[in-house]
Coordinates of C-alpha atoms in Angstrom, one line a residue:
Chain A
X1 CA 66.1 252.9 138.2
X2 CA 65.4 252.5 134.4
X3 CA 62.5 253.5 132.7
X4 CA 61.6 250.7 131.3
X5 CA 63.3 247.5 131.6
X6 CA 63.7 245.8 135.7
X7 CA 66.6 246.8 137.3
X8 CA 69.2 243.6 137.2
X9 CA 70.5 244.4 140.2
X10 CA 70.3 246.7 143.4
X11 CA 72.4 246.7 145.9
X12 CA 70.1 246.2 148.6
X13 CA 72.9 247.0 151.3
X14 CA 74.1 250.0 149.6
X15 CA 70.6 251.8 150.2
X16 CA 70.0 250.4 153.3
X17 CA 73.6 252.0 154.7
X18 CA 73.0 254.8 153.0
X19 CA 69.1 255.3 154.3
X20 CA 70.0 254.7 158.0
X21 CA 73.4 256.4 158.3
X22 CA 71.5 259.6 156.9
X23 CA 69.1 259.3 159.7
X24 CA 71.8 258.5 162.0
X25 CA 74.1 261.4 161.2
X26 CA 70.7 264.1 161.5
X27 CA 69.5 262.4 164.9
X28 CA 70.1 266.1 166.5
X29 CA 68.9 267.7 163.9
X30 CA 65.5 265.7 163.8
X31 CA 65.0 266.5 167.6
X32 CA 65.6 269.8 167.7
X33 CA 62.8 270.1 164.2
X34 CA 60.4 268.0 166.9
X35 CA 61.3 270.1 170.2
X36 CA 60.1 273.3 168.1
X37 CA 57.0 271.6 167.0
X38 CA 56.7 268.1 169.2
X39 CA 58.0 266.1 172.2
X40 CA 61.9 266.0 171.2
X41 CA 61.8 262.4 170.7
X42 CA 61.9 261.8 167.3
X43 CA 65.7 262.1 166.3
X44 CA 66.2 259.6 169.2
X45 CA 63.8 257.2 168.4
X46 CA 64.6 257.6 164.4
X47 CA 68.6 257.1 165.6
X48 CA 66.9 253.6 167.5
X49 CA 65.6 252.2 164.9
X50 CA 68.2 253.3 162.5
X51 CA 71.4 251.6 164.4
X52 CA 68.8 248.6 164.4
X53 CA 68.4 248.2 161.0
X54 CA 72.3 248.7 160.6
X55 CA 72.8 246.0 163.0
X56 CA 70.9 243.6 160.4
X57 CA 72.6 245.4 157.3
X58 CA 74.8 241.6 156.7
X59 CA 71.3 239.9 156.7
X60 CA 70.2 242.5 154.8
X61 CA 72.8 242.2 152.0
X62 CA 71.3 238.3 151.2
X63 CA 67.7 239.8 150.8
X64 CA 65.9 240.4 147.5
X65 CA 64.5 244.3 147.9
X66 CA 61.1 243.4 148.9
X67 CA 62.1 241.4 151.8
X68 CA 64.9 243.8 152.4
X69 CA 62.3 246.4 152.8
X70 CA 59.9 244.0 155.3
X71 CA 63.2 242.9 157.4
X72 CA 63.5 247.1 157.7
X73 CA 59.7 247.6 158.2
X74 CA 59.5 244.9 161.1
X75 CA 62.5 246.2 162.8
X76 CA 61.4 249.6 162.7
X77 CA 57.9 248.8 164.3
X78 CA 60.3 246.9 166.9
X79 CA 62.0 249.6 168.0
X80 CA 60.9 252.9 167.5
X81 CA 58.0 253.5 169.0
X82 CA 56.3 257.0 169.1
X83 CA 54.2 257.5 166.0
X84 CA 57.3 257.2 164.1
X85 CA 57.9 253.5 164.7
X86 CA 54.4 252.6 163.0
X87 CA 54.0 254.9 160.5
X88 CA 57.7 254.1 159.0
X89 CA 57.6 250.7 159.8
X90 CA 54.2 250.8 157.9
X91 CA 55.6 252.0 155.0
X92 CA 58.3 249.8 154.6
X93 CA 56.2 246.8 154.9
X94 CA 53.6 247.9 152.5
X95 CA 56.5 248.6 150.2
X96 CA 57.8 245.2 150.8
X97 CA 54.7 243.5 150.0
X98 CA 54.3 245.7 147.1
X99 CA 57.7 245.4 145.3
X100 CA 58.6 242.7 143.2
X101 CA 62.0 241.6 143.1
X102 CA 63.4 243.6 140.1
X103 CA 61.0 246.6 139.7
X104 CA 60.6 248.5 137.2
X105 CA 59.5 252.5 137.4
X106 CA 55.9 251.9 137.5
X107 CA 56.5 249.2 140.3
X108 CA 58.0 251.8 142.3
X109 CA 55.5 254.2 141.6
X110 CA 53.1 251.3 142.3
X111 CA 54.9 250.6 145.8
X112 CA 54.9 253.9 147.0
X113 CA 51.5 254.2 146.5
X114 CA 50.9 251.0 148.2
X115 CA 52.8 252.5 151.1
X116 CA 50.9 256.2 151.0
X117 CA 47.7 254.2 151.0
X118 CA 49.1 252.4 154.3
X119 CA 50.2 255.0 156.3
X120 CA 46.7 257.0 155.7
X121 CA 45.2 254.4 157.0
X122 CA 47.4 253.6 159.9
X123 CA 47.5 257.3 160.7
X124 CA 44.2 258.3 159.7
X125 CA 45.9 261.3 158.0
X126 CA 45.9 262.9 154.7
X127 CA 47.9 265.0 152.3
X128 CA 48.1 268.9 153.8
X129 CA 48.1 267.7 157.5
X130 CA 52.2 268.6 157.7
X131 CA 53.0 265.2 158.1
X132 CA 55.5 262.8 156.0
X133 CA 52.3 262.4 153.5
X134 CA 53.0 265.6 152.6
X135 CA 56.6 264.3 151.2
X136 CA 55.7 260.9 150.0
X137 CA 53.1 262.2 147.6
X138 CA 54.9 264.3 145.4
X139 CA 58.0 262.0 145.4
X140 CA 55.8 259.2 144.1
X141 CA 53.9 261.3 141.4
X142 CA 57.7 262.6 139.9
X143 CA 58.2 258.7 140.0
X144 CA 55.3 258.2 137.9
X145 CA 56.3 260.6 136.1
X146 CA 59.8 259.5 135.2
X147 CA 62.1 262.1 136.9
X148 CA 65.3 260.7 137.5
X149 CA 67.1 260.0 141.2
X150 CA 68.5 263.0 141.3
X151 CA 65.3 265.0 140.7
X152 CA 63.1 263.1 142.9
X153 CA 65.1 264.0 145.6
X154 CA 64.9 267.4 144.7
X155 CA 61.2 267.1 144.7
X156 CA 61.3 265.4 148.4
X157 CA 63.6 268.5 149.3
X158 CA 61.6 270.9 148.2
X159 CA 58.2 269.2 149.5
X160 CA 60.1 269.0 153.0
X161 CA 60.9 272.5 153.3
X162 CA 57.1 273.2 151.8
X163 CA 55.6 271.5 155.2
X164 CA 57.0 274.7 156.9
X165 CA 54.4 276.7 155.8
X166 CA 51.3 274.1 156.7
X167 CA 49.6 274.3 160.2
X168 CA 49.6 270.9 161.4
X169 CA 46.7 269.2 161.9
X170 CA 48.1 265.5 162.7
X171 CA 50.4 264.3 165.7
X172 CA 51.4 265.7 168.7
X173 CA 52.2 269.2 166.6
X174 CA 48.1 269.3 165.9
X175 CA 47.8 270.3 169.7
X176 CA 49.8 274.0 168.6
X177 CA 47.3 274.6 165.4
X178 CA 48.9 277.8 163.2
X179 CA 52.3 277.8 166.3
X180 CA 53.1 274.9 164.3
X181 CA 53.6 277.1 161.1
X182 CA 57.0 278.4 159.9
X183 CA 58.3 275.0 161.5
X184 CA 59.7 271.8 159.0
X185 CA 58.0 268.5 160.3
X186 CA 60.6 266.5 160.9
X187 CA 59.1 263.5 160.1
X188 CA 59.1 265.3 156.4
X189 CA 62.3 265.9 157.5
X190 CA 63.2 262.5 157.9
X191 CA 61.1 261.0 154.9
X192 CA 63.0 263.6 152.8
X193 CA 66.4 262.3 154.6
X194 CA 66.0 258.8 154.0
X195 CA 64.5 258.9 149.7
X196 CA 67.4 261.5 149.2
X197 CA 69.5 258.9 151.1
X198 CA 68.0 255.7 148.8
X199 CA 68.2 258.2 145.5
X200 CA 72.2 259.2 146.0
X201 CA 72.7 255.3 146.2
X202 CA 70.7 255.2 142.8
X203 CA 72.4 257.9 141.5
X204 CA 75.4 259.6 142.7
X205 CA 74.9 262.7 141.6
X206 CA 71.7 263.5 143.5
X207 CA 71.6 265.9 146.1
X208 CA 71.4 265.1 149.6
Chain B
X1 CA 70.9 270.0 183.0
X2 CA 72.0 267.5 185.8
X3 CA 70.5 264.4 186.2
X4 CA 71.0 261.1 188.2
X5 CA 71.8 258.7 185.4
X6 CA 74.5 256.5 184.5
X7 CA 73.9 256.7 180.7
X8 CA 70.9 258.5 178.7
X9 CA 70.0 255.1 176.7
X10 CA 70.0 253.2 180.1
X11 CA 67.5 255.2 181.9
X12 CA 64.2 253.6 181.3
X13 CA 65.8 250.0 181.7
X14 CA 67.6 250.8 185.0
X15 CA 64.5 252.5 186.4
X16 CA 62.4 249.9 185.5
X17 CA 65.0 247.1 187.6
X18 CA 64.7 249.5 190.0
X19 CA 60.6 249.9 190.5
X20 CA 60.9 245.4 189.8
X21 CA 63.1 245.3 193.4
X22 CA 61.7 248.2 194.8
X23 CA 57.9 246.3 195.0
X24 CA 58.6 243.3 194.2
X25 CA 56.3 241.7 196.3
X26 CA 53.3 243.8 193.9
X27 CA 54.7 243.4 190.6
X28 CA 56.9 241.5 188.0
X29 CA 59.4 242.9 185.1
X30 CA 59.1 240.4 182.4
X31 CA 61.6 239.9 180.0
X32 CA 59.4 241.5 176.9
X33 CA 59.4 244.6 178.5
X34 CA 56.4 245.1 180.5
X35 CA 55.2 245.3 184.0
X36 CA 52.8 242.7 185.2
X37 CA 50.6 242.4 188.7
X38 CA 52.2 239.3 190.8
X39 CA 49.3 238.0 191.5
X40 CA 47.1 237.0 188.4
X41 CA 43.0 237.7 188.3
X42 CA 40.2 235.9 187.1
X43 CA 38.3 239.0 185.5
X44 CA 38.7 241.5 182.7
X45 CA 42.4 242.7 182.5
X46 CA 43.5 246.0 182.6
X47 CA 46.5 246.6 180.2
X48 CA 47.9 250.0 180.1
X49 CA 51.4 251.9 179.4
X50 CA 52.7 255.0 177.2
X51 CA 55.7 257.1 176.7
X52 CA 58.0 257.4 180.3
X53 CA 58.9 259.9 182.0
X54 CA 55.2 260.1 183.4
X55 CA 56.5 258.0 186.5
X56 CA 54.6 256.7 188.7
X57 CA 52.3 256.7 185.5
X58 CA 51.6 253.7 184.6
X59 CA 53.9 250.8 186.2
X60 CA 53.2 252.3 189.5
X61 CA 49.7 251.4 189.2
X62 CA 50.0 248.3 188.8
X63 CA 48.6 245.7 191.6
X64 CA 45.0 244.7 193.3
X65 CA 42.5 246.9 192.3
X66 CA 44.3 249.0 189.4
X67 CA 46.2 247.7 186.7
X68 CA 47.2 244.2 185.6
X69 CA 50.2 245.3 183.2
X70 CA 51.5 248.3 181.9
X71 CA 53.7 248.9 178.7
X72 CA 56.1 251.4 179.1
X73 CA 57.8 252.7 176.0
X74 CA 61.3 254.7 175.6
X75 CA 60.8 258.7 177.6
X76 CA 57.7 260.3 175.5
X77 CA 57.4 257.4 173.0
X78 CA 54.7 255.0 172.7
X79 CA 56.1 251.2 173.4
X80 CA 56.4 249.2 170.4
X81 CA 53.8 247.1 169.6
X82 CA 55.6 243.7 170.8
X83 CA 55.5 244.8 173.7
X84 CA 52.0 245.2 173.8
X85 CA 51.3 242.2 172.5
X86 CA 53.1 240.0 174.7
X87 CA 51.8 242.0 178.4
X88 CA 47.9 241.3 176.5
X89 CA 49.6 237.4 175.8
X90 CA 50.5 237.3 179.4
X91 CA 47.3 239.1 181.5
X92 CA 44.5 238.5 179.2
X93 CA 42.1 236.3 180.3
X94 CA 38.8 235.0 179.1
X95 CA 36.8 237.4 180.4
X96 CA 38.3 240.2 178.0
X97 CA 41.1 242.6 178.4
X98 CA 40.6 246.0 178.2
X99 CA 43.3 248.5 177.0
X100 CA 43.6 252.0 178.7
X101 CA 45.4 254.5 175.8
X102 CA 46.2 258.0 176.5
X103 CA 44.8 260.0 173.2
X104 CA 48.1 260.5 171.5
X105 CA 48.6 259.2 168.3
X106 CA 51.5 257.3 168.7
X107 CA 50.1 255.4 171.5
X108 CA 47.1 254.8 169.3
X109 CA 48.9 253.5 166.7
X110 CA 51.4 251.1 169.0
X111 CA 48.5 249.5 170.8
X112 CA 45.8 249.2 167.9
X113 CA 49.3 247.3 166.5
X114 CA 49.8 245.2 169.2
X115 CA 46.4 244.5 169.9
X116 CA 46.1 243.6 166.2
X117 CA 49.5 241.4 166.7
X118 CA 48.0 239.0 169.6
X119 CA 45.3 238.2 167.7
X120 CA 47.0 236.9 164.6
X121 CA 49.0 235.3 167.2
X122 CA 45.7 233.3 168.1
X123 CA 46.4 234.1 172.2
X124 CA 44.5 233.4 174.9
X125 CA 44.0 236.9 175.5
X126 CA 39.9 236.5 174.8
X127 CA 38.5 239.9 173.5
X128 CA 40.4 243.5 173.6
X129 CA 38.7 246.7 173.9
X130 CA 40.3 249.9 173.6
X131 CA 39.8 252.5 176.1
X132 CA 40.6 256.2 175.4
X133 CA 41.3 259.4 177.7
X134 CA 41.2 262.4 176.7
X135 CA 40.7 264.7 179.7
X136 CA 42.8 267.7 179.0
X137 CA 40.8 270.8 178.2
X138 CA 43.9 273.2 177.7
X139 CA 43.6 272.7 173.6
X140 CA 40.3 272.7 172.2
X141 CA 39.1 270.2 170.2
X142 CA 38.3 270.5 166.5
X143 CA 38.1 268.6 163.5
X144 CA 41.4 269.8 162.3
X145 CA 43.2 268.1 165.5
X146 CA 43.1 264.9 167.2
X147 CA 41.3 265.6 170.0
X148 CA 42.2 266.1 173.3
X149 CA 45.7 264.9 175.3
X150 CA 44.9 262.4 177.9
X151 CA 46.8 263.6 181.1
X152 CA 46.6 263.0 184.9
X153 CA 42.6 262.2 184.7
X154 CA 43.7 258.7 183.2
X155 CA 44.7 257.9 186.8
X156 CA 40.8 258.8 187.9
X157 CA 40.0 256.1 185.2
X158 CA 42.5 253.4 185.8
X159 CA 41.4 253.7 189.8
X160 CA 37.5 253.4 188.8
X161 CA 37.3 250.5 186.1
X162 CA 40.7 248.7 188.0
X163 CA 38.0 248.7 191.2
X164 CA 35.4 247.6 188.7
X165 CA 37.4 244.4 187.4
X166 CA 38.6 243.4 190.3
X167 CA 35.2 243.0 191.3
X168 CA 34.3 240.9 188.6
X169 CA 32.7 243.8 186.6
X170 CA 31.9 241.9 182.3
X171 CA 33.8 244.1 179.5
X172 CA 31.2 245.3 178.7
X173 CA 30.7 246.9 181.8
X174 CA 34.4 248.0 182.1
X175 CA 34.4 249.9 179.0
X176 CA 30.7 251.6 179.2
X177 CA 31.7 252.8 183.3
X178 CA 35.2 253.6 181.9
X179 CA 33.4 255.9 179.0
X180 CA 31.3 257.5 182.0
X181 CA 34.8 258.2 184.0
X182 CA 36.5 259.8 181.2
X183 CA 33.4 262.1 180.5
X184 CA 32.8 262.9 183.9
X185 CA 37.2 264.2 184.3
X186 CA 38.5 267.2 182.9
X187 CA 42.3 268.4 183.5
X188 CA 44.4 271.4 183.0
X189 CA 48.0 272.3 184.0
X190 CA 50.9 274.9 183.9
X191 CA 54.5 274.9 183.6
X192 CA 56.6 277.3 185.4
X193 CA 59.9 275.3 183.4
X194 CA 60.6 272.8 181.1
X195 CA 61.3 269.4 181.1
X196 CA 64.8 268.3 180.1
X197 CA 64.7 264.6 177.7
X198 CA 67.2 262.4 179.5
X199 CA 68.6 261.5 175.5
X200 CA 68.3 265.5 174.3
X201 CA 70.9 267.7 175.0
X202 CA 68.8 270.4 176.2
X203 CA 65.0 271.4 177.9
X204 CA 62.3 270.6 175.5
X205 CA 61.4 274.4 175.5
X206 CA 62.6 278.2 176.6
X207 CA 60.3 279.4 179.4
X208 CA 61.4 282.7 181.1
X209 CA 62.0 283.1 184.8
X210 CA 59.0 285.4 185.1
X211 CA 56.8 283.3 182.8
X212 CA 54.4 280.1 182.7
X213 CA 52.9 278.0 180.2
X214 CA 48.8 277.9 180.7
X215 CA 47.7 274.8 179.4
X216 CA 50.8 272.8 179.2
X217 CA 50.6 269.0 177.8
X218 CA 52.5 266.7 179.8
X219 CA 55.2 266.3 177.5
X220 CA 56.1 270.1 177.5
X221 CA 54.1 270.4 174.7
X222 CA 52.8 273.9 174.2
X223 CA 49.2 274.7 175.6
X224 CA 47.2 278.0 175.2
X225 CA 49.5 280.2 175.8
X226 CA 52.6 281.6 177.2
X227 CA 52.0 284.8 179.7
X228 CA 53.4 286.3 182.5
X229 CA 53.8 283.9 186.2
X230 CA 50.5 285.1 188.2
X231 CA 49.5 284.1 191.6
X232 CA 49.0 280.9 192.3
X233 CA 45.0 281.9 193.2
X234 CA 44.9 283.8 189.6
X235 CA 46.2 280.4 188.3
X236 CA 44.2 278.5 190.0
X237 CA 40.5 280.2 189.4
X238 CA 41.2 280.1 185.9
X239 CA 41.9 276.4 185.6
X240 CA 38.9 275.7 187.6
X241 CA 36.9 278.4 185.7
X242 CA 38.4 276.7 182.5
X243 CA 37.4 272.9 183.8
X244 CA 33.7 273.6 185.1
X245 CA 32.6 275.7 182.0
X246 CA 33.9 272.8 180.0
X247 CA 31.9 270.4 181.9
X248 CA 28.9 273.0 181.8
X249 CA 26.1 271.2 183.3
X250 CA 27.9 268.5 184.9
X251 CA 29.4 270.4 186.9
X252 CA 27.1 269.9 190.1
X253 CA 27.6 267.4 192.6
X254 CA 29.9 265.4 194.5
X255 CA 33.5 265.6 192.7
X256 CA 37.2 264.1 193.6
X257 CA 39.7 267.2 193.2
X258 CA 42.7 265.8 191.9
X259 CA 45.9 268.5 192.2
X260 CA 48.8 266.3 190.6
X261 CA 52.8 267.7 190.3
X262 CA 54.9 267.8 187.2
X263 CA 57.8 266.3 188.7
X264 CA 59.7 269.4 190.3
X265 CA 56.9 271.2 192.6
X266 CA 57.5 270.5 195.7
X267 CA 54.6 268.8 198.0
X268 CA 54.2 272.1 199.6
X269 CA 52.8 274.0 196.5
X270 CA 51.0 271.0 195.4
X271 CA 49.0 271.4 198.7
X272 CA 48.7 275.7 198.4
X273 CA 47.0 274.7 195.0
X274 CA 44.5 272.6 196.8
X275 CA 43.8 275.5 199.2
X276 CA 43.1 278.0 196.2
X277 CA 41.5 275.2 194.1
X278 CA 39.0 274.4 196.9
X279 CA 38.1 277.9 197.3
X280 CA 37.9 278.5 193.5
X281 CA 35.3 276.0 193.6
X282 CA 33.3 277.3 196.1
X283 CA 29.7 278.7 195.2
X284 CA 30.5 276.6 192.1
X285 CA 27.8 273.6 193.1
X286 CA 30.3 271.3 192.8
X287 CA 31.3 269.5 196.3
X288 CA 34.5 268.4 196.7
X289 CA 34.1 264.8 198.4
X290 CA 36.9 263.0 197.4
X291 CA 40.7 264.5 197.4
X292 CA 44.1 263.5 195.6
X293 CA 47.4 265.6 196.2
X294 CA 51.0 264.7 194.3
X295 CA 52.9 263.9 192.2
X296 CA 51.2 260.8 189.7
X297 CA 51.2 262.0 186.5
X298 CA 54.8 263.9 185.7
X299 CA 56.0 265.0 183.2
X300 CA 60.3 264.4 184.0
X301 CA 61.5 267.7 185.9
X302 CA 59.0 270.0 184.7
X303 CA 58.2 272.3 187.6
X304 CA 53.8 273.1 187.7
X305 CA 51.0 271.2 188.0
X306 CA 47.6 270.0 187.0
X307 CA 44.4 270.2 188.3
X308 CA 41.6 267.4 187.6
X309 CA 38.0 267.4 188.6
X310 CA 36.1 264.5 188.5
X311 CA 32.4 263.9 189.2
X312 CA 31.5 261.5 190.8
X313 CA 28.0 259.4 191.1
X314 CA 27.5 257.0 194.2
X315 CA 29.0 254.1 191.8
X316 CA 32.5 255.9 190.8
X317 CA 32.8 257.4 194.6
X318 CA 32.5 253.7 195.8
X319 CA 35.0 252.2 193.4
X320 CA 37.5 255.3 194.2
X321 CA 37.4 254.4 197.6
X322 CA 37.8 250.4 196.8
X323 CA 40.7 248.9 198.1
X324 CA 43.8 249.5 195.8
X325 CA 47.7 248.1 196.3
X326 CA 49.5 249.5 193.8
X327 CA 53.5 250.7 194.2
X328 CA 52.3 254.5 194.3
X329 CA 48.6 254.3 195.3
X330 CA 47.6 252.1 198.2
X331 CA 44.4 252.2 200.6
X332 CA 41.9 250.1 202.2
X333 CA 44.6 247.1 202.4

């Protein structure tokens, strides 16, 4: 995304391929993060929702990005379930009513704090709590702050590792306190997945 | 792990065609994905549901004198909030509806959702109340948490109100009597092993042969911790000891004892907990009147169990012992 000036054009398709087949391809992954620390559901119901969203990737492709981002929200909340289903779906649909068509940095930064803003209050949950929060905050002040693709995913990378060493206080994890430490949350894990996913399609040379 | 399934994603659908033939003459599977009682009532609607893999939890309760609908979402995962919304679209009525929610977040979340959905949708659904139960006392409540698991006590409550509604009990009533249940139930269990997720590809958790986990959730999550497999007196007196401190000075009285299976204890332990849980209790001052032994509330294949006390007043006694006609409680019909 440039600094300044609106994007002309984003492949809306390309980050939407690229955002579920990273979920898709870490489905085993995610559950054995939420076995350690959860249920075991979450790579499953993450993998859901994903291959739904991929099923809608050719009516994806005609959307501007803000509806592209409330056709991913709604389909999310329609078939994940779990926490996950409403706290991503959440954010997707904030960001979708946030967005304009051609954004510029600040609108992103804007947007994601739109979306933080939702999931707080759809989750009653806070920065600190070892949740996704603990992701989405830092990756939206680097935005702010102008770091390019690549280094915002590094910032989500390093803010998902960083939720190993919280106690979680939110979510079925809460009910282990400190066991929970020492443990990724995989919903981190999967926030991290997908904006490292959406910032390789921005930039090639980002990590993943 | 073995398991009796065709394929992992088909489980909860094939299941759910199964319980629709199996009682067909009770209940309904509608095409949205929910359960619903056959025969319709004129009173405040009981709407439950949750994660699956709790079976008979929840569909099994529905029918005259329990439940009017239940939402059941994928194994451990809250239904989507559709779904919710269309079983409040289909059972409300308007005298109210009132929504029975397990305290886990995700079920929080999908319901508040779907409650929110019906009525942007302008249904008929009159008023929705929320409901939560929160009975387990395994993990201690804090700020820093989100409060206690609802476990096999939400049958206790879904038994009471269900009796109340059906007799034509107001909302209002429903919820403050449904308030009174949940404070009056308090539940505990241990796992001897894990559950195995039909769609993981292994158990939730490593137990050892020689070990138990005191305080278990019914998902396998963890509970207070892991120790050494005791005798199942041992086990016992410290759940009740844990339950009746917990309830403190409520703990007098007339009470149902509630000893409910995982999944993969068989009847015969289930009923040698009963014996050590009845004498656990005694001296206590709490008089077992009422009685409930199996396997409602599971938790997939996990071997262990729970134990629930419940205190009962003359009201709650009379509306446990109300007719119900439900695919995996039925008495007094």
């Amino acid at each position: 995304m440039p600094a300044t000036s609106p994007a002309t054009s984003i492949d809306v398709r390309a980050l939407a391929d690229a955002a579920t087949r990273a979920i898709a391809s870490h489905a085993d992954e995610l559950t054995a993060l939420d076995q350690a620390i959860g249920d075991g559901d979450h790579g499953a119901n993450m993998r859901r929702g994903a291959e739904a969203v991929r099923a809608r990737l050719d009516e994806i492709a005609g959307q501007s990005l803000p509806d592209a981002a409330r056709t991913v929200g709604t389909t999310l909340v329609g078939t994940v379930g779990g926490a996950s289903g409403p706290i991503f779906g959440t954010a997707f649909l904030a960001l979708g009513k946030a967005l304009p068509e051609a954004p510029t940095r600040a609108d992103v930064a804007g947007a994601l704090s739109e979306a933080i803003e939702a999931v707080e209050r759809r989750g009653k949950a806070r920065r600190g709590q070892k949740t996704l929060l603990d992701v989405l905050h830092p990756v939206r002040d680097a935005v702010a702050d102008g770091a390019d693709p690549a280094r915002v995913a590094e910032v989500a990378h390093e803010a998902m590792r960083a939720t190993g060493g919280l106690a979680a206080q939110k979510g079925r994890a809460s009910f282990l306190g400190d066991r929970a430490e020492g443990h990724v949350d995989p919903g981190s894990r999967s926030a991290q997945l997908v904006i490292a996913a959406l910032c390789g399609a921005l930039d090639q040379g980002a990590p993943r | 792990m073995k398991k009796l399934i065709n394929a992992p994603e088909d489980v909860l659908a094939e299941s759910l065609r199964g319980l629709a033939a199996a009682h067909a003459d009770i209940l309904t599977l509608e095409p949205a994905g929910f359960v619903r009682r056959r025969a319709p009532k004129r009173g405040v609607a009981l709407v439950s549901g949750g994660g699956s893999g709790h079976e008979p939890l929840h569909a099994g309760f529905v029918g005259l004198g329990m439940l009017d609908a239940a939402v059941p979402g994928e194994v451990f995962t809250a239904p989507t909030p559709d779904r919710v919304s269309a079983a409040l679209d289909a059972v409300g009525t308007e005298a109210g509806t009132l929504l029975i929610v397990k305290n886990y977040e995700g079920d929080v979340m999908n319901f508040d959702m779907g409650a929110e959905m019906a009525a942007d949708a302008g249904g008929a659904s009159g008023e929705v109340r929320r409901l939560l139960v929160n009975d387990d006392v395994a993990v201690e409540d804090s700020t820093f948490t989100t409060g206690r698991r609802g476990v096999a006590g939400t049958l206790v409550v879904e038994k009471v109100v269900g009796a109340a509604a059906e007799a034509g009990a107001s909302l209002d009533d429903c919820v403050s009597l449904g308030e009174r249940t949940v404070r009056a139930t308090r539940s505990m269990g241990v796992a001897l092993t894990s559950c195995t997720v039909p769609t993981a590809s292994g158990p939730t958790f490593q137990i050892g042969d020689d070990e138990m986990e005191f305080g278990v959730g019914i998902h396998g999550e963890p509970g207070r911790r892991r120790e050494a497999l005791r005798p199942a007196d041992e086990v016992a007196r410290e759940v009740v000891q844990t339950i009746l401190a917990d309830l403190g000075e409520a703990a007098s009285g007339p009470a149902l004892l509630f000893v409910n299976g995982f999944g993969a204890t068989p009847a015969i332990e289930l009923y040698l907990m009963y014996d050590a849980a009845r004498r656990a209790l005694e001296g206590s001052g709490v008089e077992v009147t009422r009685s409930l032994v199996g396997s409602y509330v599971t938790s997939l294949d996990m071997a262990g169990c729970s134990i629930t006390l419940s205190m009962l007043d003359d009201e709650r006694a009379r509306l446990w012992d109300a007719p119900v006609h439900a695919a995996a409680l039925r008495w007094g019909v």
